[in-house]
Coordinates of C-alpha atoms in Angstrom, one line a residue:
Chain A
E178 CA 7.8 -62.9 75.4
P179 CA 5.9 -60.7 73.0
E180 CA 2.6 -62.1 71.7
V181 CA -0.3 -61.3 69.4
T182 CA -3.5 -60.4 71.2
Q183 CA -7.0 -60.5 69.9
T184 CA -10.3 -59.1 71.2
P185 CA -13.0 -60.2 71.9
S186 CA -12.3 -63.9 72.5
H187 CA -15.9 -64.7 71.6
Q188 CA -18.4 -62.6 69.5
V189 CA -22.0 -63.5 69.0
T190 CA -23.9 -61.5 66.4
Q191 CA -27.1 -61.7 64.4
M192 CA -27.0 -62.4 60.7
G193 CA -26.7 -59.2 58.7
Q194 CA -24.9 -57.3 61.4
E195 CA -21.5 -55.8 61.1
V196 CA -18.7 -57.0 63.3
I197 CA -15.1 -55.8 63.9
L198 CA -12.5 -58.2 65.2
R199 CA -9.5 -56.6 66.7
C200 CA -5.9 -57.6 66.9
V201 CA -2.7 -56.1 68.4
P202 CA 0.2 -57.5 66.5
I203 CA 3.7 -57.8 68.0
S204 CA 5.0 -54.3 68.2
N205 CA 8.0 -54.4 65.8
H206 CA 6.2 -56.5 63.1
L207 CA 5.4 -55.1 59.8
Y208 CA 3.3 -57.8 58.1
F209 CA -0.1 -58.7 59.3
Y210 CA -2.5 -61.5 58.4
W211 CA -6.0 -62.8 59.0
Y212 CA -6.9 -66.5 58.8
R213 CA -10.1 -68.3 59.7
Q214 CA -10.8 -71.8 60.9
I215 CA -14.3 -73.3 60.6
L216 CA -14.8 -75.8 63.5
G217 CA -12.9 -79.0 62.9
Q218 CA -11.4 -77.8 59.6
K219 CA -8.1 -76.5 58.5
V220 CA -6.9 -73.0 58.9
E221 CA -7.6 -70.8 55.8
F222 CA -5.8 -67.7 54.7
L223 CA -8.0 -64.6 54.3
V224 CA -5.7 -61.6 53.7
S225 CA -2.2 -60.2 54.2
F226 CA -1.4 -56.6 54.8
Y227 CA 1.8 -54.5 54.6
N228 CA 2.5 -50.9 54.4
N229 CA -1.1 -49.9 54.8
E230 CA -2.3 -52.0 51.9
I231 CA -3.5 -55.5 51.1
S232 CA -0.7 -57.7 49.7
E233 CA -2.7 -60.7 49.0
K234 CA -6.3 -61.9 49.6
S235 CA -8.1 -65.2 49.1
E236 CA -11.4 -65.9 47.4
I237 CA -13.1 -65.9 50.8
F238 CA -12.1 -62.3 51.3
D239 CA -14.9 -60.7 49.3
D240 CA -16.4 -57.3 49.4
Q241 CA -18.0 -58.0 52.8
F242 CA -14.6 -58.1 54.3
S243 CA -12.2 -55.2 55.0
V244 CA -9.0 -54.7 57.0
E245 CA -7.6 -51.6 58.5
R246 CA -4.6 -50.5 60.6
P247 CA -6.3 -47.5 62.3
D248 CA -3.3 -46.6 64.4
G249 CA 0.2 -47.8 65.2
S250 CA -0.9 -50.8 67.2
N251 CA -4.2 -52.2 66.1
F252 CA -5.1 -54.3 63.1
T253 CA -8.8 -54.9 62.5
L254 CA -11.0 -57.2 60.4
K255 CA -14.5 -55.9 59.6
I256 CA -17.3 -58.1 58.2
R257 CA -20.0 -55.7 57.0
S258 CA -23.0 -58.0 56.8
T259 CA -22.4 -61.3 58.5
K260 CA -23.7 -64.6 57.2
L261 CA -24.2 -67.9 59.0
E262 CA -21.2 -69.4 57.2
D263 CA -19.0 -66.7 58.6
S264 CA -19.1 -68.5 61.9
A265 CA -15.5 -69.6 62.6
M266 CA -12.4 -68.9 64.7
Y267 CA -10.6 -65.9 63.3
F268 CA -6.9 -65.8 63.8
C269 CA -4.7 -62.7 63.5
A270 CA -1.0 -63.2 62.8
S271 CA 2.0 -61.0 62.4
S272 CA 5.6 -61.3 61.2
D273 CA 8.6 -59.0 60.7
G274 CA 9.0 -60.2 57.1
Y275 CA 7.5 -62.5 54.6
P276 CA 7.9 -66.2 55.6
S277 CA 11.4 -67.4 55.7
S278 CA 13.6 -69.0 58.3
Y279 CA 13.7 -65.8 60.3
N280 CA 10.2 -64.4 59.7
E281 CA 7.9 -66.7 61.5
Q282 CA 4.2 -65.8 61.6
F283 CA 3.0 -65.5 65.2
F284 CA -0.6 -66.3 65.7
G285 CA -3.0 -64.8 68.2
P286 CA -5.4 -66.9 70.4
G287 CA -8.3 -66.2 68.0
T288 CA -11.8 -64.7 68.2
R289 CA -14.6 -67.2 68.0
L290 CA -17.4 -65.6 65.8
T291 CA -20.9 -67.1 66.1
V292 CA -23.5 -65.8 63.7
L293 CA -27.1 -66.6 64.6
Chain B
G248 CA -24.2 -88.2 56.0
E249 CA -20.6 -87.5 56.8
S250 CA -19.3 -84.0 56.8
V251 CA -16.1 -83.4 54.9
G252 CA -13.3 -82.1 57.1
L253 CA -14.8 -83.0 60.5
H254 CA -12.8 -86.2 60.9
L255 CA -9.2 -85.5 61.3
P256 CA -6.7 -88.2 60.8
T257 CA -5.6 -89.3 64.3
L258 CA -2.4 -90.8 65.6
S259 CA -2.3 -92.4 69.0
V260 CA 1.1 -93.2 70.6
Q261 CA 2.4 -94.3 73.9
E262 CA 4.3 -91.8 76.0
G263 CA 8.0 -92.1 75.3
D264 CA 7.5 -93.5 71.7
N265 CA 8.5 -91.6 68.6
S266 CA 5.7 -90.0 66.5
I267 CA 5.7 -89.4 62.8
I268 CA 3.1 -87.1 61.3
N269 CA 2.8 -86.9 57.5
C270 CA 1.6 -84.2 55.2
A271 CA 1.2 -84.0 51.4
Y272 CA 1.5 -80.5 50.1
S273 CA -0.1 -79.2 47.0
N274 CA 2.1 -76.8 45.1
S275 CA 5.5 -77.6 43.6
A276 CA 6.2 -73.8 43.7
S277 CA 6.1 -73.7 47.5
D278 CA 9.5 -72.7 48.9
Y279 CA 9.0 -72.7 52.6
F280 CA 7.2 -75.1 54.9
I281 CA 6.2 -74.9 58.5
W282 CA 4.8 -77.3 61.1
Y283 CA 2.3 -75.8 63.6
K284 CA 0.9 -77.3 66.8
Q285 CA -2.7 -76.3 67.8
E286 CA -4.0 -77.0 71.2
S287 CA -7.7 -76.9 71.9
G288 CA -9.0 -73.3 71.9
K289 CA -5.7 -71.8 71.0
G290 CA -4.0 -70.4 67.9
P291 CA -1.4 -72.3 65.9
Q292 CA 2.0 -72.4 67.5
F293 CA 5.2 -72.6 65.4
I294 CA 7.2 -75.8 65.9
I295 CA 9.8 -76.0 63.1
D296 CA 10.3 -74.8 59.6
I297 CA 12.3 -75.8 56.5
R298 CA 13.2 -74.1 53.3
S299 CA 12.8 -75.9 49.9
N300 CA 16.6 -76.1 49.4
M301 CA 16.9 -78.4 52.4
D302 CA 15.6 -82.0 53.0
K303 CA 16.0 -82.2 56.7
R304 CA 16.0 -79.9 59.7
Q305 CA 16.3 -80.8 63.3
G306 CA 15.1 -79.0 66.4
Q307 CA 14.8 -79.9 70.0
R308 CA 13.0 -83.4 69.9
V309 CA 11.6 -82.6 66.5
T310 CA 12.8 -83.2 63.0
V311 CA 11.2 -82.2 59.7
L312 CA 11.8 -84.1 56.5
L313 CA 11.0 -82.7 53.1
N314 CA 10.7 -84.8 49.9
K315 CA 10.1 -82.5 47.0
T316 CA 10.0 -85.3 44.5
V317 CA 6.7 -86.6 45.9
K318 CA 5.7 -83.3 47.6
H319 CA 5.8 -84.9 51.1
L320 CA 6.6 -83.4 54.5
S321 CA 6.9 -85.2 57.7
L322 CA 7.3 -84.2 61.4
Q323 CA 9.1 -86.6 63.7
I324 CA 8.7 -86.1 67.5
A325 CA 11.1 -88.0 69.6
A326 CA 10.1 -89.3 73.0
T327 CA 6.5 -88.1 72.7
Q328 CA 5.1 -86.6 75.9
P329 CA 1.5 -86.0 77.0
G330 CA 2.0 -82.3 76.4
D331 CA 2.5 -83.1 72.8
S332 CA -1.1 -84.0 72.4
A333 CA -2.6 -81.5 69.9
V334 CA -3.6 -81.1 66.3
Y335 CA -0.6 -80.7 64.0
F336 CA -0.8 -78.8 60.8
C337 CA 1.7 -78.4 58.0
A338 CA 1.7 -75.2 56.1
E339 CA 3.3 -74.2 52.8
N340 CA 4.3 -70.8 51.5
I341 CA 4.5 -69.9 47.8
M342 CA 7.0 -67.1 47.0
N343 CA 5.6 -63.7 46.0
Q344 CA 2.1 -64.4 47.3
G345 CA 2.0 -61.9 50.1
G346 CA 3.1 -64.3 52.8
K347 CA 0.0 -66.5 52.4
L348 CA 0.3 -69.8 54.2
I349 CA -1.7 -72.7 52.9
F350 CA -2.5 -75.1 55.7
G351 CA -3.0 -78.8 55.4
Q352 CA -5.9 -80.7 56.9
G353 CA -4.2 -81.5 60.3
T354 CA -3.5 -84.6 62.2
E355 CA -4.6 -85.1 65.8
L356 CA -1.9 -86.6 68.0
S357 CA -3.0 -88.3 71.2
V358 CA -0.4 -89.4 73.7
K359 CA -1.3 -92.1 76.1
P360 CA 0.5 -92.0 79.5

């Protein structure tokens, strides 16, 4: 069964450093998303991406964040200068359409980002 | 002091019993709702969904009920099994917002054998 994969599973970084979180969405999907989950809290939307541009972004997704689809398979989230409060699980998701009964968002296993 | 968000509502049931998990959603413009299951250390896993033009949808051992009048969603799990132990999130989608899903706070389901 096709699945979304994410690397690394755990990233530890120093405050102020740049990190890139990587995702490989399901191959025939066209819509891509990043969410984050601070420990013990709910999942929060960051950004959605379609046709090489951002479709929607949340207030969390400020100028420190960027997304890119550098090739036909990867989808990345970059945080330019990490802050302590960026520590969270980051989930990538993909779908073959906007949410509807036939366009489920499939989530990856997540990358745990720890900022020291 | 207590930290907001670190104490999930919990539901503890006996194996074989039925479980009902409730969720209040926030936006009357939401047109699509999904229940996700999240096991420890994993990403959310789709369980069942429902469109706003329906009030009930059934899957295998799961049923979702939607009450738009009071903006309430519930997930019923029949014959709950130990493997159902997880955190359950409802999520809502608002049309024309780029596919953004808004997740609820989550409920931790614990199934006692």
